mmCIF file of C-alpha atoms in Angstrom:
data_model
loop_
_atom_site.group_PDB
_atom_site.id
_atom_site.type_symbol
_atom_site.label_atom_id
_atom_site.label_comp_id
_atom_site.label_asym_id
_atom_site.label_seq_id
_atom_site.Cartn_x
_atom_site.Cartn_y
_atom_site.Cartn_z
ATOM 1 C CA MET A 1 -0.027 0.136 -0.056
ATOM 2 C CA LYS A 2 1.102 3.494 -0.516
ATOM 3 C CA THR A 3 2.204 5.243 2.558
ATOM 4 C CA PRO A 4 -0.178 8.045 3.588
ATOM 5 C CA THR A 5 1.779 11.487 3.701
ATOM 6 C CA ALA A 6 0.840 12.036 7.192
ATOM 7 C CA LEU A 7 2.434 8.717 8.219
ATOM 8 C CA GLN A 8 5.428 9.246 5.757
ATOM 9 C CA ALA A 9 6.401 12.330 8.189
ATOM 10 C CA LEU A 10 6.877 9.795 11.199
ATOM 11 C CA ILE A 11 8.882 7.357 9.076
ATOM 12 C CA ASP A 12 11.139 10.236 8.216
ATOM 13 C CA ASP A 13 11.526 11.235 11.924
ATOM 14 C CA GLY A 14 11.967 7.931 13.050
ATOM 15 C CA VAL A 15 8.709 7.414 15.127
ATOM 16 C CA ILE A 16 7.544 4.503 13.205
ATOM 17 C CA ASP A 17 9.376 2.048 10.747
ATOM 18 C CA GLU A 18 6.737 1.003 8.730
ATOM 19 C CA VAL A 19 2.895 1.127 7.913
ATOM 20 C CA LEU A 20 1.627 -2.462 7.719
ATOM 21 C CA ARG A 21 -1.981 -2.070 6.674
ATOM 22 C CA PRO A 22 -5.153 0.049 7.156
ATOM 23 C CA LEU A 23 -7.341 -0.806 10.071
ATOM 24 C CA LYS A 24 -10.282 1.343 9.887
ATOM 25 C CA SER A 25 -11.559 4.654 8.555
ATOM 26 C CA GLY A 26 -14.392 6.882 9.789
ATOM 27 C CA LYS A 27 -15.367 10.523 9.012
ATOM 28 C CA GLU A 28 -13.066 12.025 11.391
ATOM 29 C CA ALA A 29 -10.164 9.758 11.211
ATOM 30 C CA ALA A 30 -8.351 6.908 9.586
ATOM 31 C CA VAL A 31 -6.544 4.347 11.740
ATOM 32 C CA TYR A 32 -3.663 2.147 10.602
ATOM 33 C CA VAL A 33 -1.512 -0.671 12.119
ATOM 34 C CA VAL A 34 2.090 0.408 12.034
ATOM 35 C CA ARG A 35 5.478 -1.377 13.293
ATOM 36 C CA SER A 36 7.790 0.708 15.581
ATOM 37 C CA GLY A 37 10.803 -1.511 16.294
ATOM 38 C CA ASP A 38 9.643 -4.747 17.420
ATOM 39 C CA ASP A 39 6.255 -3.459 18.523
ATOM 40 C CA VAL A 40 3.095 -3.324 16.450
ATOM 41 C CA ARG A 41 0.822 -0.341 17.236
ATOM 42 C CA CYS A 42 -1.753 1.906 15.549
ATOM 43 C CA ALA A 43 -1.740 5.333 14.354
ATOM 44 C CA LYS A 44 -4.809 7.450 14.065
ATOM 45 C CA VAL A 45 -4.571 10.075 11.323
ATOM 46 C CA TYR A 46 -7.175 12.893 12.037
ATOM 47 C CA LYS A 47 -9.170 14.098 8.846
ATOM 48 C CA ASP A 48 -9.456 17.910 8.388
ATOM 49 C CA MET A 49 -13.204 18.753 9.093
ATOM 50 C CA ALA A 50 -15.235 21.205 7.020
ATOM 51 C CA GLN A 51 -16.810 24.072 9.135
ATOM 52 C CA ARG A 52 -20.337 22.353 8.889
ATOM 53 C CA SER A 53 -18.952 19.536 11.156
ATOM 54 C CA PHE A 54 -17.779 22.122 13.578
ATOM 55 C CA GLN A 55 -21.207 23.412 13.957
ATOM 56 C CA GLN A 56 -22.299 20.066 14.985
ATOM 57 C CA ARG A 57 -19.826 19.797 17.873
ATOM 58 C CA VAL A 58 -20.794 22.801 19.597
ATOM 59 C CA GLN A 59 -22.580 20.825 22.213
ATOM 60 C CA TYR A 60 -19.466 18.770 22.752
ATOM 61 C CA GLN A 61 -17.229 21.932 22.996
ATOM 62 C CA GLU A 62 -18.941 23.551 25.602
ATOM 63 C CA GLY A 63 -16.696 24.127 28.750
ATOM 64 C CA ARG A 64 -13.691 22.812 27.185
ATOM 65 C CA LYS A 65 -10.369 25.095 28.061
ATOM 66 C CA VAL A 66 -8.433 26.494 25.048
ATOM 67 C CA ARG A 67 -4.708 27.207 25.409
ATOM 68 C CA GLY A 68 -4.100 30.916 25.055
ATOM 69 C CA SER A 69 -6.606 34.048 25.047
ATOM 70 C CA ARG A 70 -5.788 34.810 21.391
ATOM 71 C CA GLU A 71 -6.952 31.376 20.426
ATOM 72 C CA ALA A 72 -9.929 31.662 22.522
ATOM 73 C CA ARG A 73 -11.078 34.961 20.746
ATOM 74 C CA ALA A 74 -10.316 33.664 17.342
ATOM 75 C CA ILE A 75 -12.510 30.458 18.127
ATOM 76 C CA GLY A 76 -15.170 32.609 19.347
ATOM 77 C CA LYS A 77 -15.187 34.995 16.120
ATOM 78 C CA ALA A 78 -15.109 31.796 13.896
ATOM 79 C CA SER A 79 -12.511 33.404 11.826
ATOM 80 C CA LYS A 80 -10.163 31.338 9.538
ATOM 81 C CA TYR A 81 -7.336 31.160 12.031
ATOM 82 C CA GLY A 82 -10.103 30.539 14.751
ATOM 83 C CA ARG A 83 -11.445 27.488 12.844
ATOM 84 C CA LYS A 84 -7.685 26.154 12.485
ATOM 85 C CA GLN A 85 -7.174 26.457 16.025
ATOM 86 C CA GLN A 86 -10.484 24.797 16.840
ATOM 87 C CA GLU A 87 -9.512 22.074 14.508
ATOM 88 C CA THR A 88 -6.303 21.749 16.580
ATOM 89 C CA ALA A 89 -7.991 21.901 19.755
ATOM 90 C CA TRP A 90 -10.333 19.101 18.621
ATOM 91 C CA LYS A 91 -7.557 16.900 17.756
ATOM 92 C CA ASN A 92 -5.702 17.593 21.163
ATOM 93 C CA THR A 93 -8.763 16.722 23.154
ATOM 94 C CA GLU A 94 -8.247 12.981 22.544
ATOM 95 C CA VAL A 95 -4.798 12.774 23.292
ATOM 96 C CA ASP A 96 -5.032 14.789 26.471
ATOM 97 C CA ALA A 97 -8.201 12.656 27.410
ATOM 98 C CA LEU A 98 -6.028 9.301 26.872
ATOM 99 C CA TYR A 99 -2.985 10.538 28.991
ATOM 100 C CA GLN A 100 -5.304 11.658 31.863
ATOM 101 C CA LEU A 101 -7.597 8.590 31.733
ATOM 102 C CA ARG A 102 -4.926 5.981 31.233
ATOM 103 C CA GLU A 103 -3.195 7.486 34.648
ATOM 104 C CA ALA A 104 -6.427 7.361 36.319
ATOM 105 C CA GLY A 105 -6.691 3.527 35.716
ATOM 106 C CA VAL A 106 -9.327 3.670 33.082
ATOM 107 C CA ARG A 107 -9.330 0.888 30.322
ATOM 108 C CA VAL A 108 -8.275 2.895 27.366
ATOM 109 C CA PRO A 109 -5.485 2.171 24.805
ATOM 110 C CA GLU A 110 -2.024 3.294 26.098
ATOM 111 C CA PRO A 111 -0.908 6.290 24.120
ATOM 112 C CA HIS A 112 2.749 6.548 22.691
ATOM 113 C CA GLY A 113 2.691 10.094 21.578
ATOM 114 C CA TYR A 114 1.320 12.598 19.126
ATOM 115 C CA PHE A 115 3.430 13.633 16.218
ATOM 116 C CA HIS A 116 2.543 15.886 13.342
ATOM 117 C CA GLY A 117 -1.348 15.394 13.858
ATOM 118 C CA VAL A 118 -1.037 11.770 14.158
ATOM 119 C CA LEU A 119 -1.765 9.675 17.449
ATOM 120 C CA VAL A 120 0.368 6.664 17.990
ATOM 121 C CA MET A 121 -1.098 4.380 20.522
ATOM 122 C CA GLU A 122 -1.391 0.611 21.667
ATOM 123 C CA LEU A 123 -2.924 -1.733 19.266
ATOM 124 C CA VAL A 124 -5.701 -3.582 21.254
ATOM 125 C CA THR A 125 -5.822 -7.310 20.068
ATOM 126 C CA ASP A 126 -7.807 -10.430 20.864
ATOM 127 C CA ALA A 127 -6.501 -13.362 22.492
ATOM 128 C CA ASP A 128 -4.907 -14.692 19.154
ATOM 129 C CA GLY A 129 -3.110 -11.428 18.364
ATOM 130 C CA PHE A 130 -5.565 -10.115 15.738
ATOM 131 C CA SER A 131 -7.034 -6.596 15.935
ATOM 132 C CA ALA A 132 -9.778 -6.820 18.855
ATOM 133 C CA PRO A 133 -13.310 -6.803 17.716
ATOM 134 C CA ARG A 134 -15.891 -4.307 18.790
ATOM 135 C CA LEU A 135 -18.262 -5.123 21.490
ATOM 136 C CA GLY A 136 -21.046 -4.627 19.194
ATOM 137 C CA GLU A 137 -19.904 -7.427 16.899
ATOM 138 C CA VAL A 138 -19.435 -10.336 19.290
ATOM 139 C CA GLU A 139 -21.719 -12.746 20.662
ATOM 140 C CA LEU A 140 -22.277 -12.905 24.439
ATOM 141 C CA THR A 141 -23.442 -15.164 27.016
ATOM 142 C CA ALA A 142 -25.614 -13.567 29.696
ATOM 143 C CA GLU A 143 -22.754 -13.888 32.266
ATOM 144 C CA GLN A 144 -20.437 -12.310 29.983
ATOM 145 C CA ALA A 145 -22.754 -9.430 29.190
ATOM 146 C CA ARG A 146 -23.241 -8.607 32.955
ATOM 147 C CA GLU A 147 -19.474 -8.998 33.481
ATOM 148 C CA PHE A 148 -18.901 -6.561 30.614
ATOM 149 C CA HIS A 149 -21.448 -4.047 31.915
ATOM 150 C CA THR A 150 -20.110 -4.212 35.419
ATOM 151 C CA VAL A 151 -16.523 -3.419 33.904
ATOM 152 C CA LEU A 152 -17.675 -0.678 31.626
ATOM 153 C CA VAL A 153 -19.990 1.158 34.290
ATOM 154 C CA ARG A 154 -16.767 1.226 36.421
ATOM 155 C CA GLN A 155 -14.832 2.905 33.610
ATOM 156 C CA VAL A 156 -17.556 5.479 33.228
ATOM 157 C CA VAL A 157 -17.351 6.420 36.974
ATOM 158 C CA ARG A 158 -13.637 6.767 36.821
ATOM 159 C CA MET A 159 -13.962 9.035 33.973
ATOM 160 C CA LEU A 160 -16.386 10.895 35.519
ATOM 161 C CA CYS A 161 -14.205 11.173 38.584
ATOM 162 C CA CYS A 162 -11.724 12.676 36.339
ATOM 163 C CA GLY A 163 -14.512 15.304 35.320
ATOM 164 C CA LEU A 164 -15.033 13.683 31.835
ATOM 165 C CA ILE A 165 -17.740 12.131 29.941
ATOM 166 C CA HIS A 166 -16.936 9.983 26.837
ATOM 167 C CA GLY A 167 -20.003 11.685 24.937
ATOM 168 C CA ASP A 168 -20.637 9.043 22.310
ATOM 169 C CA LEU A 169 -20.041 5.719 24.075
ATOM 170 C CA SER A 170 -21.705 2.789 22.603
ATOM 171 C CA ALA A 171 -20.810 -0.882 21.994
ATOM 172 C CA TYR A 172 -19.063 0.399 18.910
ATOM 173 C CA ASN A 173 -16.612 2.631 20.747
ATOM 174 C CA VAL A 174 -15.640 -0.449 22.831
ATOM 175 C CA LEU A 175 -13.097 -3.054 21.814
ATOM 176 C CA VAL A 176 -12.968 -6.601 23.409
ATOM 177 C CA GLY A 177 -9.381 -7.748 24.234
ATOM 178 C CA PRO A 178 -8.462 -10.969 26.133
ATOM 179 C CA ASP A 179 -8.711 -9.385 29.512
ATOM 180 C CA GLY A 180 -12.109 -7.707 28.611
ATOM 181 C CA PRO A 181 -13.669 -4.290 27.242
ATOM 182 C CA VAL A 182 -11.320 -1.517 26.314
ATOM 183 C CA VAL A 183 -12.936 2.033 25.650
ATOM 184 C CA ILE A 184 -11.747 4.035 22.501
ATOM 185 C CA ASP A 185 -12.492 7.263 20.563
ATOM 186 C CA PHE A 186 -12.392 10.310 22.791
ATOM 187 C CA PRO A 187 -12.418 13.338 20.368
ATOM 188 C CA GLN A 188 -15.855 14.320 21.545
ATOM 189 C CA VAL A 189 -15.061 13.940 25.253
ATOM 190 C CA VAL A 190 -17.063 16.260 27.426
ATOM 191 C CA SER A 191 -16.281 18.265 30.591
ATOM 192 C CA ALA A 192 -18.715 17.087 33.355
ATOM 193 C CA THR A 193 -18.683 20.440 35.215
ATOM 194 C CA GLY A 194 -18.541 22.777 32.260
ATOM 195 C CA ASN A 195 -20.972 21.484 29.851
ATOM 196 C CA ASN A 196 -24.640 22.212 30.562
ATOM 197 C CA ALA A 197 -25.572 18.809 28.469
ATOM 198 C CA ALA A 198 -23.260 16.787 30.766
ATOM 199 C CA ARG A 199 -25.825 14.755 32.560
ATOM 200 C CA ARG A 200 -27.780 14.068 29.439
ATOM 201 C CA MET A 201 -24.909 12.877 27.723
ATOM 202 C CA LEU A 202 -23.708 10.584 30.550
ATOM 203 C CA LEU A 203 -27.129 9.036 30.854
ATOM 204 C CA ARG A 204 -26.984 8.586 26.994
ATOM 205 C CA ASP A 205 -23.572 6.861 27.306
ATOM 206 C CA VAL A 206 -24.762 4.394 30.026
ATOM 207 C CA ASN A 207 -28.200 3.990 28.429
ATOM 208 C CA ASN A 208 -26.339 2.992 25.149
ATOM 209 C CA LEU A 209 -24.159 0.216 26.889
ATOM 210 C CA THR A 210 -27.063 -0.993 28.964
ATOM 211 C CA ALA A 211 -29.282 -1.359 25.982
ATOM 212 C CA SER A 212 -26.591 -3.235 23.787
ATOM 213 C CA LEU A 213 -25.715 -5.562 26.542
ATOM 214 C CA GLY A 214 -29.319 -5.801 27.749
ATOM 215 C CA ARG A 215 -29.822 -7.797 24.535
ATOM 216 C CA TRP A 216 -28.111 -10.872 25.980
ATOM 217 C CA ALA A 217 -28.990 -9.974 29.946
ATOM 218 C CA PRO A 218 -32.491 -8.587 29.861
ATOM 219 C CA GLU A 219 -32.397 -7.613 33.500
ATOM 220 C CA LEU A 220 -29.911 -5.013 33.074
ATOM 221 C CA LEU A 221 -32.431 -2.937 31.312
ATOM 222 C CA ASP A 222 -34.012 -2.348 34.623
ATOM 223 C CA THR A 223 -31.045 -0.788 35.962
ATOM 224 C CA TRP A 224 -30.234 3.051 36.815
ATOM 225 C CA TYR A 225 -26.575 3.129 36.909
ATOM 226 C CA GLY A 226 -26.352 6.393 35.071
ATOM 227 C CA GLU A 227 -28.787 8.398 37.370
ATOM 228 C CA GLU A 228 -27.025 6.953 40.468
ATOM 229 C CA MET A 229 -23.706 7.866 39.658
ATOM 230 C CA TRP A 230 -24.893 11.274 38.344
ATOM 231 C CA ALA A 231 -26.522 12.054 41.674
ATOM 232 C CA LEU A 232 -23.451 10.821 43.791
ATOM 233 C CA PHE A 233 -21.249 13.095 41.448
ATOM 234 C CA GLU A 234 -23.262 16.136 41.989
ATOM 235 C CA ALA A 235 -23.336 15.648 45.689
ATOM 236 C CA GLY A 236 -19.537 15.246 45.672
ATOM 237 C CA ALA A 237 -19.835 11.672 47.010
ATOM 238 C CA LEU A 238 -18.654 9.715 43.802
ATOM 239 C CA GLN A 239 -15.303 7.963 44.036
ATOM 240 C CA PRO A 240 -13.414 5.631 41.578
ATOM 241 C CA ASP A 241 -14.311 2.643 43.810
ATOM 242 C CA THR A 242 -17.772 3.757 44.723
ATOM 243 C CA VAL A 243 -19.955 0.682 45.087
ATOM 244 C CA LEU A 244 -23.187 1.087 42.782
ATOM 245 C CA THR A 245 -26.250 -0.655 43.134
ATOM 246 C CA GLY A 246 -28.134 0.222 39.853
ATOM 247 C CA THR A 247 -31.106 1.431 41.550
ATOM 248 C CA PHE A 248 -32.390 4.875 42.038
ATOM 249 C CA GLU A 249 -35.226 6.691 43.589
ATOM 250 C CA HIS A 250 -36.599 9.043 41.094
ATOM 251 C CA ASP A 251 -38.421 12.206 42.084
ATOM 252 C CA GLU A 252 -41.853 11.614 40.352
ATOM 253 C CA ARG A 253 -42.546 15.435 40.596
ATOM 254 C CA LEU A 254 -39.686 16.272 38.461
ATOM 255 C CA ALA A 255 -38.505 13.313 36.486
ATOM 256 C CA ASP A 256 -40.189 11.822 33.483
ATOM 257 C CA ILE A 257 -39.435 8.149 33.983
ATOM 258 C CA ASP A 258 -41.366 7.062 30.921
ATOM 259 C CA SER A 259 -39.192 9.528 28.543
ATOM 260 C CA VAL A 260 -36.047 7.857 30.421
ATOM 261 C CA ARG A 261 -37.219 4.298 29.614
ATOM 262 C CA ASP A 262 -38.074 5.516 25.929
ATOM 263 C CA ALA A 263 -34.368 6.782 25.639
ATOM 264 C CA ILE A 264 -33.109 3.471 26.554
ATOM 265 C CA ASN A 265 -35.516 1.633 24.029
ATOM 266 C CA GLU A 266 -34.294 4.061 21.377
ATOM 267 C CA ALA A 267 -30.637 3.296 22.195
ATOM 268 C CA ARG A 268 -31.205 -0.451 22.092
ATOM 269 C CA ASP A 269 -33.173 -0.087 18.593
ATOM 270 C CA GLU A 270 -30.256 2.058 17.333
ATOM 271 C CA ALA A 271 -27.537 -0.640 18.221
ATOM 272 C CA LEU A 272 -29.720 -3.369 16.730
ATOM 273 C CA ILE A 273 -30.071 -0.901 13.479
ATOM 274 C CA ARG A 274 -26.252 -0.153 13.396
ATOM 275 C CA GLN A 275 -25.526 -4.085 13.707
ATOM 276 C CA GLN A 276 -27.850 -4.963 11.001
ATOM 277 C CA GLY A 277 -26.273 -2.507 8.788
ATOM 278 C CA ARG A 278 -22.765 -3.752 9.653
ATOM 279 C CA GLU A 279 -23.895 -7.258 8.909
ATOM 280 C CA ALA A 280 -25.673 -6.188 5.613
ATOM 281 C CA ALA A 281 -22.362 -4.506 4.330
ATOM 282 C CA ALA A 282 -20.414 -7.393 5.269
ATOM 283 C CA LEU A 283 -22.533 -9.510 3.035
ATOM 284 C CA ALA A 284 -22.333 -7.032 0.340
ATOM 285 C CA ASP A 285 -18.537 -7.198 0.496
#
């Protein structure tokens, strides 16, 4: 394969030695399997985004800190320079989050540096050494689903204790390694204290996981871990090792429980539609 320009710069600088193959490509980035000495890693090459895409990110960017007052003013004015700085900040967000979360013990790929707009990090593999599948692509037993749900809820708690919310967490942002699930893709990470939509995004993240894993263990659909952890977080009582029960007493005067349940059902339906789409695409190939 022809070496992408962004990765050739890393080869020239001695950061990596060889590009082995493409791993996946999405709207925001393309990921490649690369070799660095005796280690096989992955390199995430971020794509430049159009201004239209920036408008869709406003809900995620609220509360994020920008390095430098000039950059902050430029971003606020949406000037050409400001859009460039906004693009840079968007890319840096995932890098910063990975280092912070890894240090906090969250199950994320180990970062190995950020060079020329490319994030080099651990390649998560399965027990046979192949690229690990996504959680939404594997068959599970009820016991495995419950175990994975427990592990992933704990990762969400640890992220929240760092003041961060994934913001787009689903069974397709989780890889299944030999030691269990690993959370990936953080460019849309949300500030838990600086974003007005933080609670809603946290509940959506947890509901997405619950809906997907609830396919294999239906009793998970009757849990309320997102609401429980957010209430503890707001009260300043949430710790990385806080024991959660999955129960939550809603204030019937304020909460629309039917809407919450509808959101869970919608997340479950969306997960099923995504899976069916991937299966149809695989058959077409």
